[in-house]
Tab-separated table of C-alpha atoms in Angstrom:
chain	number	residue	atom	x	y	z
A	1	UNK	CA	-82.975	-46.795	34.595
A	2	UNK	CA	-82.864	-50.178	36.290
A	3	UNK	CA	-79.036	-50.143	35.979
A	4	UNK	CA	-79.003	-46.756	37.596
A	5	UNK	CA	-80.896	-47.942	40.636
A	6	UNK	CA	-78.792	-51.147	40.751
A	7	UNK	CA	-75.599	-49.030	40.699
A	8	UNK	CA	-76.977	-46.664	43.360
A	9	UNK	CA	-77.804	-49.627	45.654
A	10	UNK	CA	-74.409	-51.230	45.125
A	11	UNK	CA	-72.718	-47.871	45.989
A	12	UNK	CA	-74.638	-47.599	49.176
A	13	UNK	CA	-73.771	-51.174	50.215
A	14	UNK	CA	-70.044	-50.638	49.428
A	15	UNK	CA	-70.077	-47.442	51.476
A	16	UNK	CA	-71.501	-49.275	54.440
A	17	UNK	CA	-68.926	-52.046	54.465
A	18	UNK	CA	-65.431	-50.972	55.803
A	19	UNK	CA	-62.523	-51.846	53.521
A	20	UNK	CA	-60.270	-52.528	56.477
A	21	UNK	CA	-60.877	-53.199	60.166
A	22	UNK	CA	-59.984	-50.160	62.314
A	23	UNK	CA	-56.924	-50.546	64.494
A	24	UNK	CA	-57.713	-49.819	68.160
A	25	UNK	CA	-55.534	-47.919	70.532
A	26	UNK	CA	-53.073	-49.281	73.133
A	27	UNK	CA	-54.917	-51.210	75.878
A	28	UNK	CA	-53.577	-51.420	79.446
A	29	UNK	CA	-55.263	-53.331	82.275
A	30	UNK	CA	-54.422	-53.673	85.938
A	31	UNK	CA	-54.052	-57.418	86.503
A	32	UNK	CA	-52.788	-57.951	90.060
A	33	UNK	CA	-50.937	-56.360	92.959
A	34	UNK	CA	-48.751	-58.005	95.586
A	35	UNK	CA	-46.026	-57.895	98.121
A	36	UNK	CA	-42.585	-59.411	97.332
A	37	UNK	CA	-42.356	-60.858	100.866
A	38	UNK	CA	-45.717	-62.696	100.425
A	39	UNK	CA	-45.819	-63.965	96.824
A	40	UNK	CA	-48.051	-66.859	97.820
A	41	UNK	CA	-50.750	-64.363	98.886
A	42	UNK	CA	-51.116	-62.818	95.426
A	43	UNK	CA	-54.545	-63.330	93.841
A	44	UNK	CA	-53.639	-64.440	90.344
A	45	UNK	CA	-55.244	-62.998	87.162
A	46	UNK	CA	-57.386	-65.316	85.118
A	47	UNK	CA	-55.706	-64.098	81.918
A	48	UNK	CA	-54.595	-67.056	79.718
A	49	UNK	CA	-52.126	-64.838	77.929
A	50	UNK	CA	-50.370	-63.851	81.112
A	51	UNK	CA	-50.143	-67.434	82.411
A	52	UNK	CA	-47.980	-68.364	79.457
A	53	UNK	CA	-45.155	-65.854	80.480
A	54	UNK	CA	-42.954	-65.423	83.546
A	55	UNK	CA	-42.047	-62.194	85.296
A	56	UNK	CA	-38.389	-61.587	86.358
A	57	UNK	CA	-37.510	-63.389	89.610
A	58	UNK	CA	-38.802	-61.714	92.812
A	59	UNK	CA	-36.360	-61.445	95.749
A	60	UNK	CA	-37.602	-61.429	99.358
A	61	UNK	CA	-36.127	-61.802	102.780
A	62	UNK	CA	-36.619	-65.548	102.573
A	63	UNK	CA	-35.307	-66.199	99.105
A	64	UNK	CA	-36.097	-65.990	95.348
A	65	UNK	CA	-39.484	-66.651	93.806
A	66	UNK	CA	-40.573	-67.399	90.319
A	67	UNK	CA	-44.044	-66.261	89.322
A	68	UNK	CA	-46.025	-66.416	86.090
A	69	UNK	CA	-47.125	-63.111	84.631
A	70	UNK	CA	-50.640	-63.936	85.884
A	71	UNK	CA	-49.300	-63.803	89.483
A	72	UNK	CA	-49.191	-67.546	90.154
A	73	UNK	CA	-46.260	-68.659	92.265
A	74	UNK	CA	-44.438	-71.341	90.310
A	75	UNK	CA	-41.347	-72.023	92.445
A	76	UNK	CA	-39.351	-70.647	95.359
A	77	UNK	CA	-35.694	-71.095	96.371
A	78	UNK	CA	-34.900	-70.421	100.081
A	79	UNK	CA	-31.750	-68.394	100.743
A	80	UNK	CA	-30.876	-70.172	103.971
A	81	UNK	CA	-29.210	-67.022	105.245
A	82	UNK	CA	-26.963	-66.773	102.160
A	83	UNK	CA	-26.890	-64.369	99.285
A	84	UNK	CA	-28.612	-65.280	95.985
A	85	UNK	CA	-27.665	-64.122	92.552
A	86	UNK	CA	-30.342	-64.947	90.027
A	87	UNK	CA	-30.482	-65.080	86.219
A	88	UNK	CA	-32.901	-62.639	84.654
A	89	UNK	CA	-35.178	-65.482	83.560
A	90	UNK	CA	-35.320	-66.817	87.152
A	91	UNK	CA	-34.436	-70.352	86.106
A	92	UNK	CA	-30.968	-70.497	87.662
A	93	UNK	CA	-29.155	-68.986	90.627
A	94	UNK	CA	-25.881	-68.856	92.453
A	95	UNK	CA	-25.675	-69.094	96.222
A	96	UNK	CA	-22.736	-67.442	98.061
A	97	UNK	CA	-21.725	-65.553	101.236
A	98	UNK	CA	-20.352	-62.092	101.743
A	99	UNK	CA	-17.126	-63.501	103.057
A	100	UNK	CA	-17.560	-67.144	102.103
A	101	UNK	CA	-15.300	-69.686	100.410
A	102	UNK	CA	-17.654	-71.292	97.877
A	103	UNK	CA	-20.157	-70.584	95.146
A	104	UNK	CA	-22.936	-73.045	94.458
A	105	UNK	CA	-25.041	-73.125	91.276
A	106	UNK	CA	-28.688	-74.353	91.346
A	107	UNK	CA	-31.810	-74.367	89.232
A	108	UNK	CA	-34.982	-72.821	90.787
A	109	UNK	CA	-36.210	-76.265	91.719
A	110	UNK	CA	-33.313	-76.701	94.120
A	111	UNK	CA	-31.145	-79.089	92.071
A	112	UNK	CA	-27.425	-78.289	92.523
A	113	UNK	CA	-25.189	-78.433	89.459
A	114	UNK	CA	-21.844	-77.527	90.831
A	115	UNK	CA	-19.939	-76.052	93.725
A	116	UNK	CA	-16.620	-74.226	93.252
A	117	UNK	CA	-14.142	-72.761	95.768
A	118	UNK	CA	-14.178	-69.005	95.282
A	119	UNK	CA	-14.051	-65.739	97.256
A	120	UNK	CA	-15.711	-63.861	94.313
A	121	UNK	CA	-19.190	-62.474	93.745
A	122	UNK	CA	-21.213	-64.101	90.934
A	123	UNK	CA	-23.356	-62.272	88.356
A	124	UNK	CA	-25.425	-64.399	85.942
A	125	UNK	CA	-26.307	-63.629	82.315
A	126	UNK	CA	-30.034	-63.644	81.427
A	127	UNK	CA	-30.088	-67.418	80.657
A	128	UNK	CA	-26.981	-68.371	82.735
A	129	UNK	CA	-24.753	-69.367	79.791
A	130	UNK	CA	-22.140	-67.034	81.151
A	131	UNK	CA	-21.356	-66.162	84.780
A	132	UNK	CA	-19.080	-63.225	85.780
A	133	UNK	CA	-17.104	-63.701	88.943
A	134	UNK	CA	-16.000	-60.348	90.427
A	135	UNK	CA	-13.202	-60.351	93.007
A	136	UNK	CA	-13.414	-58.579	96.330
A	137	UNK	CA	-11.611	-55.431	95.377
A	138	UNK	CA	-13.448	-55.154	92.006
A	139	UNK	CA	-10.163	-55.233	90.046
A	140	UNK	CA	-10.699	-58.487	88.161
A	141	UNK	CA	-13.412	-60.638	86.557
A	142	UNK	CA	-13.256	-64.332	85.799
A	143	UNK	CA	-15.711	-65.856	83.249
A	144	UNK	CA	-17.165	-69.291	83.673
A	145	UNK	CA	-19.848	-71.119	81.741
A	146	UNK	CA	-23.076	-72.973	82.732
A	147	UNK	CA	-21.039	-75.877	83.945
A	148	UNK	CA	-18.670	-73.775	86.107
A	149	UNK	CA	-15.713	-74.185	83.689
A	150	UNK	CA	-13.550	-71.308	82.460
A	151	UNK	CA	-15.204	-69.648	79.463
A	152	UNK	CA	-14.048	-67.577	76.530
A	153	UNK	CA	-11.415	-65.009	77.440
A	154	UNK	CA	-11.448	-66.428	80.944
A	155	UNK	CA	-10.147	-63.239	82.712
A	156	UNK	CA	-10.040	-59.422	82.426
A	157	UNK	CA	-8.818	-56.815	84.863
A	158	UNK	CA	-8.936	-53.107	85.461
A	159	UNK	CA	-8.880	-50.373	88.068
A	160	UNK	CA	-12.131	-51.012	89.981
A	161	UNK	CA	-15.119	-52.307	88.073
A	162	UNK	CA	-17.943	-49.771	88.192
A	163	UNK	CA	-20.662	-51.545	86.143
A	164	UNK	CA	-21.647	-55.017	84.962
A	165	UNK	CA	-24.584	-55.402	82.540
A	166	UNK	CA	-26.314	-58.177	80.573
A	167	UNK	CA	-28.467	-58.252	77.510
A	168	UNK	CA	-32.131	-59.156	77.724
A	169	UNK	CA	-33.274	-62.652	76.649
A	170	UNK	CA	-29.705	-63.520	75.483
A	171	UNK	CA	-26.326	-63.984	77.038
A	172	UNK	CA	-24.146	-61.045	76.094
A	173	UNK	CA	-22.457	-59.207	78.919
A	174	UNK	CA	-20.329	-56.164	79.434
A	175	UNK	CA	-18.017	-54.675	82.158
A	176	UNK	CA	-16.703	-51.196	82.647
A	177	UNK	CA	-13.972	-49.824	84.884
A	178	UNK	CA	-12.926	-46.685	86.709
A	179	UNK	CA	-9.911	-46.330	84.448
A	180	UNK	CA	-12.085	-46.044	81.300
A	181	UNK	CA	-11.616	-49.629	80.034
A	182	UNK	CA	-14.713	-51.474	78.904
A	183	UNK	CA	-15.368	-54.981	77.452
A	184	UNK	CA	-18.280	-56.616	75.633
A	185	UNK	CA	-18.366	-60.419	75.867
A	186	UNK	CA	-20.255	-62.653	73.459
A	187	UNK	CA	-22.495	-65.548	74.572
A	188	UNK	CA	-19.515	-67.815	74.884
A	189	UNK	CA	-17.466	-65.317	77.032
A	190	UNK	CA	-15.079	-64.176	74.276
A	191	UNK	CA	-14.266	-60.506	73.968
A	192	UNK	CA	-16.401	-59.214	71.071
A	193	UNK	CA	-15.316	-55.578	71.560
A	194	UNK	CA	-13.150	-53.574	73.929
A	195	UNK	CA	-12.101	-49.944	74.211
A	196	UNK	CA	-11.121	-47.047	76.494
A	197	UNK	CA	-12.709	-43.659	77.019
A	198	UNK	CA	-9.371	-41.828	77.466
A	199	UNK	CA	-9.321	-42.457	81.212
A	200	UNK	CA	-12.855	-41.235	82.017
A	201	UNK	CA	-14.822	-43.399	84.388
A	202	UNK	CA	-17.474	-45.802	82.983
A	203	UNK	CA	-20.762	-44.949	84.688
A	204	UNK	CA	-23.454	-46.895	82.782
A	205	UNK	CA	-23.668	-49.400	79.917
A	206	UNK	CA	-26.362	-51.168	77.852
A	207	UNK	CA	-26.267	-53.963	75.302
A	208	UNK	CA	-28.764	-54.700	72.485
A	209	UNK	CA	-30.423	-58.088	72.731
A	210	UNK	CA	-28.724	-59.264	69.581
A	211	UNK	CA	-25.292	-58.097	70.877
A	212	UNK	CA	-24.757	-55.875	67.822
A	213	UNK	CA	-24.696	-52.512	69.685
A	214	UNK	CA	-23.201	-51.265	72.936
A	215	UNK	CA	-23.863	-47.985	74.731
A	216	UNK	CA	-21.205	-46.620	77.053
A	217	UNK	CA	-21.937	-43.635	79.379
A	218	UNK	CA	-18.698	-42.193	80.729
A	219	UNK	CA	-17.510	-38.943	82.145
A	220	UNK	CA	-15.027	-36.852	84.162
A	221	UNK	CA	-15.949	-34.428	86.908
A	222	UNK	CA	-17.217	-31.750	84.567
A	223	UNK	CA	-18.852	-33.502	81.595
A	224	UNK	CA	-20.565	-36.701	80.604
A	225	UNK	CA	-20.680	-38.427	77.201
A	226	UNK	CA	-22.464	-41.302	75.538
A	227	UNK	CA	-20.592	-43.546	73.157
A	228	UNK	CA	-22.736	-45.627	70.746
A	229	UNK	CA	-20.806	-48.517	69.339
A	230	UNK	CA	-21.687	-50.591	66.225
A	231	UNK	CA	-19.914	-53.865	66.826
A	232	UNK	CA	-20.139	-55.284	63.304
A	233	UNK	CA	-18.950	-52.044	61.608
A	234	UNK	CA	-16.332	-51.354	64.364
A	235	UNK	CA	-17.406	-47.773	64.467
A	236	UNK	CA	-18.875	-45.470	67.112
A	237	UNK	CA	-20.678	-42.181	67.493
A	238	UNK	CA	-20.342	-39.781	70.479
A	239	UNK	CA	-22.921	-37.438	72.097
A	240	UNK	CA	-22.267	-35.056	74.928
A	241	UNK	CA	-24.880	-35.238	77.680
A	242	UNK	CA	-26.443	-32.103	78.983
A	243	UNK	CA	-25.958	-33.033	82.689
A	244	UNK	CA	-23.119	-34.429	84.776
A	245	UNK	CA	-24.383	-37.613	86.454
A	246	UNK	CA	-22.844	-38.853	89.667
A	247	UNK	CA	-24.447	-42.308	89.313
A	248	UNK	CA	-25.731	-44.591	86.649
A	249	UNK	CA	-28.507	-43.472	84.304
A	250	UNK	CA	-31.128	-45.691	82.801
A	251	UNK	CA	-29.983	-46.786	79.419
A	252	UNK	CA	-31.583	-49.002	76.761
A	253	UNK	CA	-30.045	-50.105	73.471
A	254	UNK	CA	-32.358	-51.512	70.748
A	255	UNK	CA	-31.408	-54.069	68.136
A	256	UNK	CA	-31.243	-51.291	65.456
A	257	UNK	CA	-28.781	-49.225	67.495
A	258	UNK	CA	-31.326	-46.711	68.886
A	259	UNK	CA	-30.359	-45.771	72.400
A	260	UNK	CA	-32.893	-44.320	74.969
A	261	UNK	CA	-31.868	-42.676	78.218
A	262	UNK	CA	-32.809	-39.994	80.768
A	263	UNK	CA	-30.822	-36.772	80.880
A	264	UNK	CA	-31.502	-33.134	81.907
A	265	UNK	CA	-35.179	-33.714	82.615
A	266	UNK	CA	-35.825	-35.474	79.338
A	267	UNK	CA	-36.377	-38.913	77.968
A	268	UNK	CA	-34.193	-38.945	74.842
A	269	UNK	CA	-33.794	-41.449	72.076
A	270	UNK	CA	-30.885	-41.202	69.549
A	271	UNK	CA	-29.992	-43.271	66.593
A	272	UNK	CA	-26.742	-45.200	66.302
A	273	UNK	CA	-25.251	-42.139	64.664
A	274	UNK	CA	-26.315	-40.085	67.762
A	275	UNK	CA	-29.018	-38.053	65.976
A	276	UNK	CA	-32.058	-37.315	68.087
A	277	UNK	CA	-35.138	-39.469	67.337
A	278	UNK	CA	-37.423	-37.968	70.042
A	279	UNK	CA	-37.259	-35.977	73.250
A	280	UNK	CA	-39.903	-35.941	76.041
A	281	UNK	CA	-39.875	-33.331	78.769
A	282	UNK	CA	-40.644	-35.050	82.033
A	283	UNK	CA	-40.931	-34.065	85.762
A	284	UNK	CA	-37.411	-33.622	87.154
A	285	UNK	CA	-35.850	-36.918	88.141
A	286	UNK	CA	-33.783	-37.581	91.215
A	287	UNK	CA	-30.538	-39.612	90.960
A	288	UNK	CA	-31.126	-43.160	92.005
A	289	UNK	CA	-32.335	-46.432	90.627
A	290	UNK	CA	-34.244	-46.108	87.390
A	291	UNK	CA	-34.974	-48.405	84.425
A	292	UNK	CA	-36.000	-48.602	80.797
A	293	UNK	CA	-37.339	-51.694	79.032
A	294	UNK	CA	-38.565	-52.209	75.516
A	295	UNK	CA	-40.797	-54.803	73.787
A	296	UNK	CA	-43.269	-54.711	70.890
A	297	UNK	CA	-42.375	-51.155	69.893
A	298	UNK	CA	-43.231	-49.898	73.433
A	299	UNK	CA	-41.019	-48.492	76.127
A	300	UNK	CA	-41.640	-48.916	79.855
A	301	UNK	CA	-39.726	-46.224	81.867
A	302	UNK	CA	-39.586	-45.729	85.613
A	303	UNK	CA	-37.519	-43.311	87.716
A	304	UNK	CA	-37.587	-41.454	91.109
A	305	UNK	CA	-38.825	-37.856	91.253
A	306	UNK	CA	-36.848	-34.880	92.602
A	307	UNK	CA	-39.687	-33.985	94.982
A	308	UNK	CA	-40.374	-37.486	96.222
A	309	UNK	CA	-42.124	-40.564	95.013
A	310	UNK	CA	-41.482	-42.164	91.599
A	311	UNK	CA	-43.155	-42.078	88.241
A	312	UNK	CA	-43.815	-44.626	85.463
A	313	UNK	CA	-44.262	-43.988	81.765
A	314	UNK	CA	-45.271	-45.988	78.696
A	315	UNK	CA	-43.972	-44.485	75.498
A	316	UNK	CA	-44.358	-45.557	71.896
A	317	UNK	CA	-41.283	-46.182	69.694
A	318	UNK	CA	-42.090	-42.808	68.031
A	319	UNK	CA	-41.970	-40.866	71.274
A	320	UNK	CA	-45.670	-40.661	72.010
A	321	UNK	CA	-46.496	-40.907	75.719
A	322	UNK	CA	-49.522	-43.212	76.100
A	323	UNK	CA	-49.602	-43.691	79.864
A	324	UNK	CA	-48.072	-42.002	82.935
A	325	UNK	CA	-48.628	-42.655	86.645
A	326	UNK	CA	-47.000	-41.366	89.818
A	327	UNK	CA	-46.446	-43.621	92.804
A	328	UNK	CA	-46.208	-41.206	95.750
A	329	UNK	CA	-45.081	-43.778	98.247
A	330	UNK	CA	-42.312	-45.507	96.252
A	331	UNK	CA	-38.841	-44.163	96.736
A	332	UNK	CA	-37.795	-45.976	93.535
A	333	UNK	CA	-39.324	-48.141	90.837
A	334	UNK	CA	-38.046	-50.836	88.513
A	335	UNK	CA	-39.973	-52.094	85.400
A	336	UNK	CA	-39.853	-55.058	83.073
A	337	UNK	CA	-41.805	-55.999	80.005
A	338	UNK	CA	-42.946	-59.214	78.337
A	339	UNK	CA	-45.090	-59.838	75.273
A	340	UNK	CA	-48.291	-59.373	77.244
A	341	UNK	CA	-47.283	-57.846	80.628
A	342	UNK	CA	-45.579	-54.840	82.201
A	343	UNK	CA	-44.303	-55.290	85.773
A	344	UNK	CA	-43.602	-52.253	87.977
A	345	UNK	CA	-41.651	-52.949	91.200
A	346	UNK	CA	-41.106	-50.765	94.219
A	347	UNK	CA	-39.268	-51.509	97.437
A	348	UNK	CA	-41.775	-54.255	98.354
A	349	UNK	CA	-44.771	-53.748	96.075
A	350	UNK	CA	-45.405	-55.441	92.790
A	351	UNK	CA	-47.791	-53.970	90.192
A	352	UNK	CA	-48.618	-56.032	87.134
A	353	UNK	CA	-50.413	-54.723	84.033
A	354	UNK	CA	-51.537	-56.612	81.025
A	355	UNK	CA	-51.296	-54.853	77.639
A	356	UNK	CA	-52.165	-55.126	74.053
A	357	UNK	CA	-50.664	-53.084	71.195
A	358	UNK	CA	-52.991	-53.668	68.287
A	359	UNK	CA	-50.722	-51.767	65.985
A	360	UNK	CA	-48.328	-54.721	65.847
A	361	UNK	CA	-50.263	-57.611	67.506
């Protein structure tokens, strides 16, 4: 009998002790709000996690500003009346004029590294290893490296460049032209892949962070298509879009070849073979600036609404919507993600959120 009571007591104790700690849901917190013209007036968040990351560079009328994800102003570079092209990490920038004769390359602290004679417009890769110089009639691109020297393939041309894109947190780049030609450049500026759409205009492009996959959105006047290219396998899949788009659409390409985009009132994700992974019906979008970012198995998606204002979604990798908010007074929104922050940007306003995704963190 004593063993019976001992076993009963042990069973009760085991039942009361969880075998595994429960995994909480996605946590989103509003950290700070600010105006891009007054970054010094932002009241920083006390979050230690956010202080260890930087948000993408913030442009204002006076120049470019680099802030931590906590909202603390780290550095500013004055424009001096010129135009600034910044790298996505905010550490380097090129200074030029609309009809100037020179391009100057600086770091955010104001140290000048080089100055070259050029009438072109500079576009910097995420970490500035490669700089694309586009000529005035958009018919040719020169490639230079961090030191201002010719890089990789050095030069490509086509009939009017319609899009230039860069990979996130790496230095792959791509260019597409009105005549259907497109090029993917590796981190040294060499052509990693090139192709043609049969003469259809390139409208949008996206590169995976590892440079292994390229998405090309192209179309004629009556139909649009999406080409999903596996660089290593030298193969691609095609998908016809449901709508004809007269401007760029937000595109994101993951490292596994999954491509996410907005088309026909839906957020859609497809595999590298163009099979649908998920579809989310959303309020009808209006053509205009929109963006998709992805980190830690979470998408941040922002786009303008057909009836005015803009909206912002947070979506799991599986297609589950976990947050949505409409910004009635924002004509457009941009969004960017880090490991602990999500930044939403309007015309002037900055909205920063902290997040935790316990499922993977």
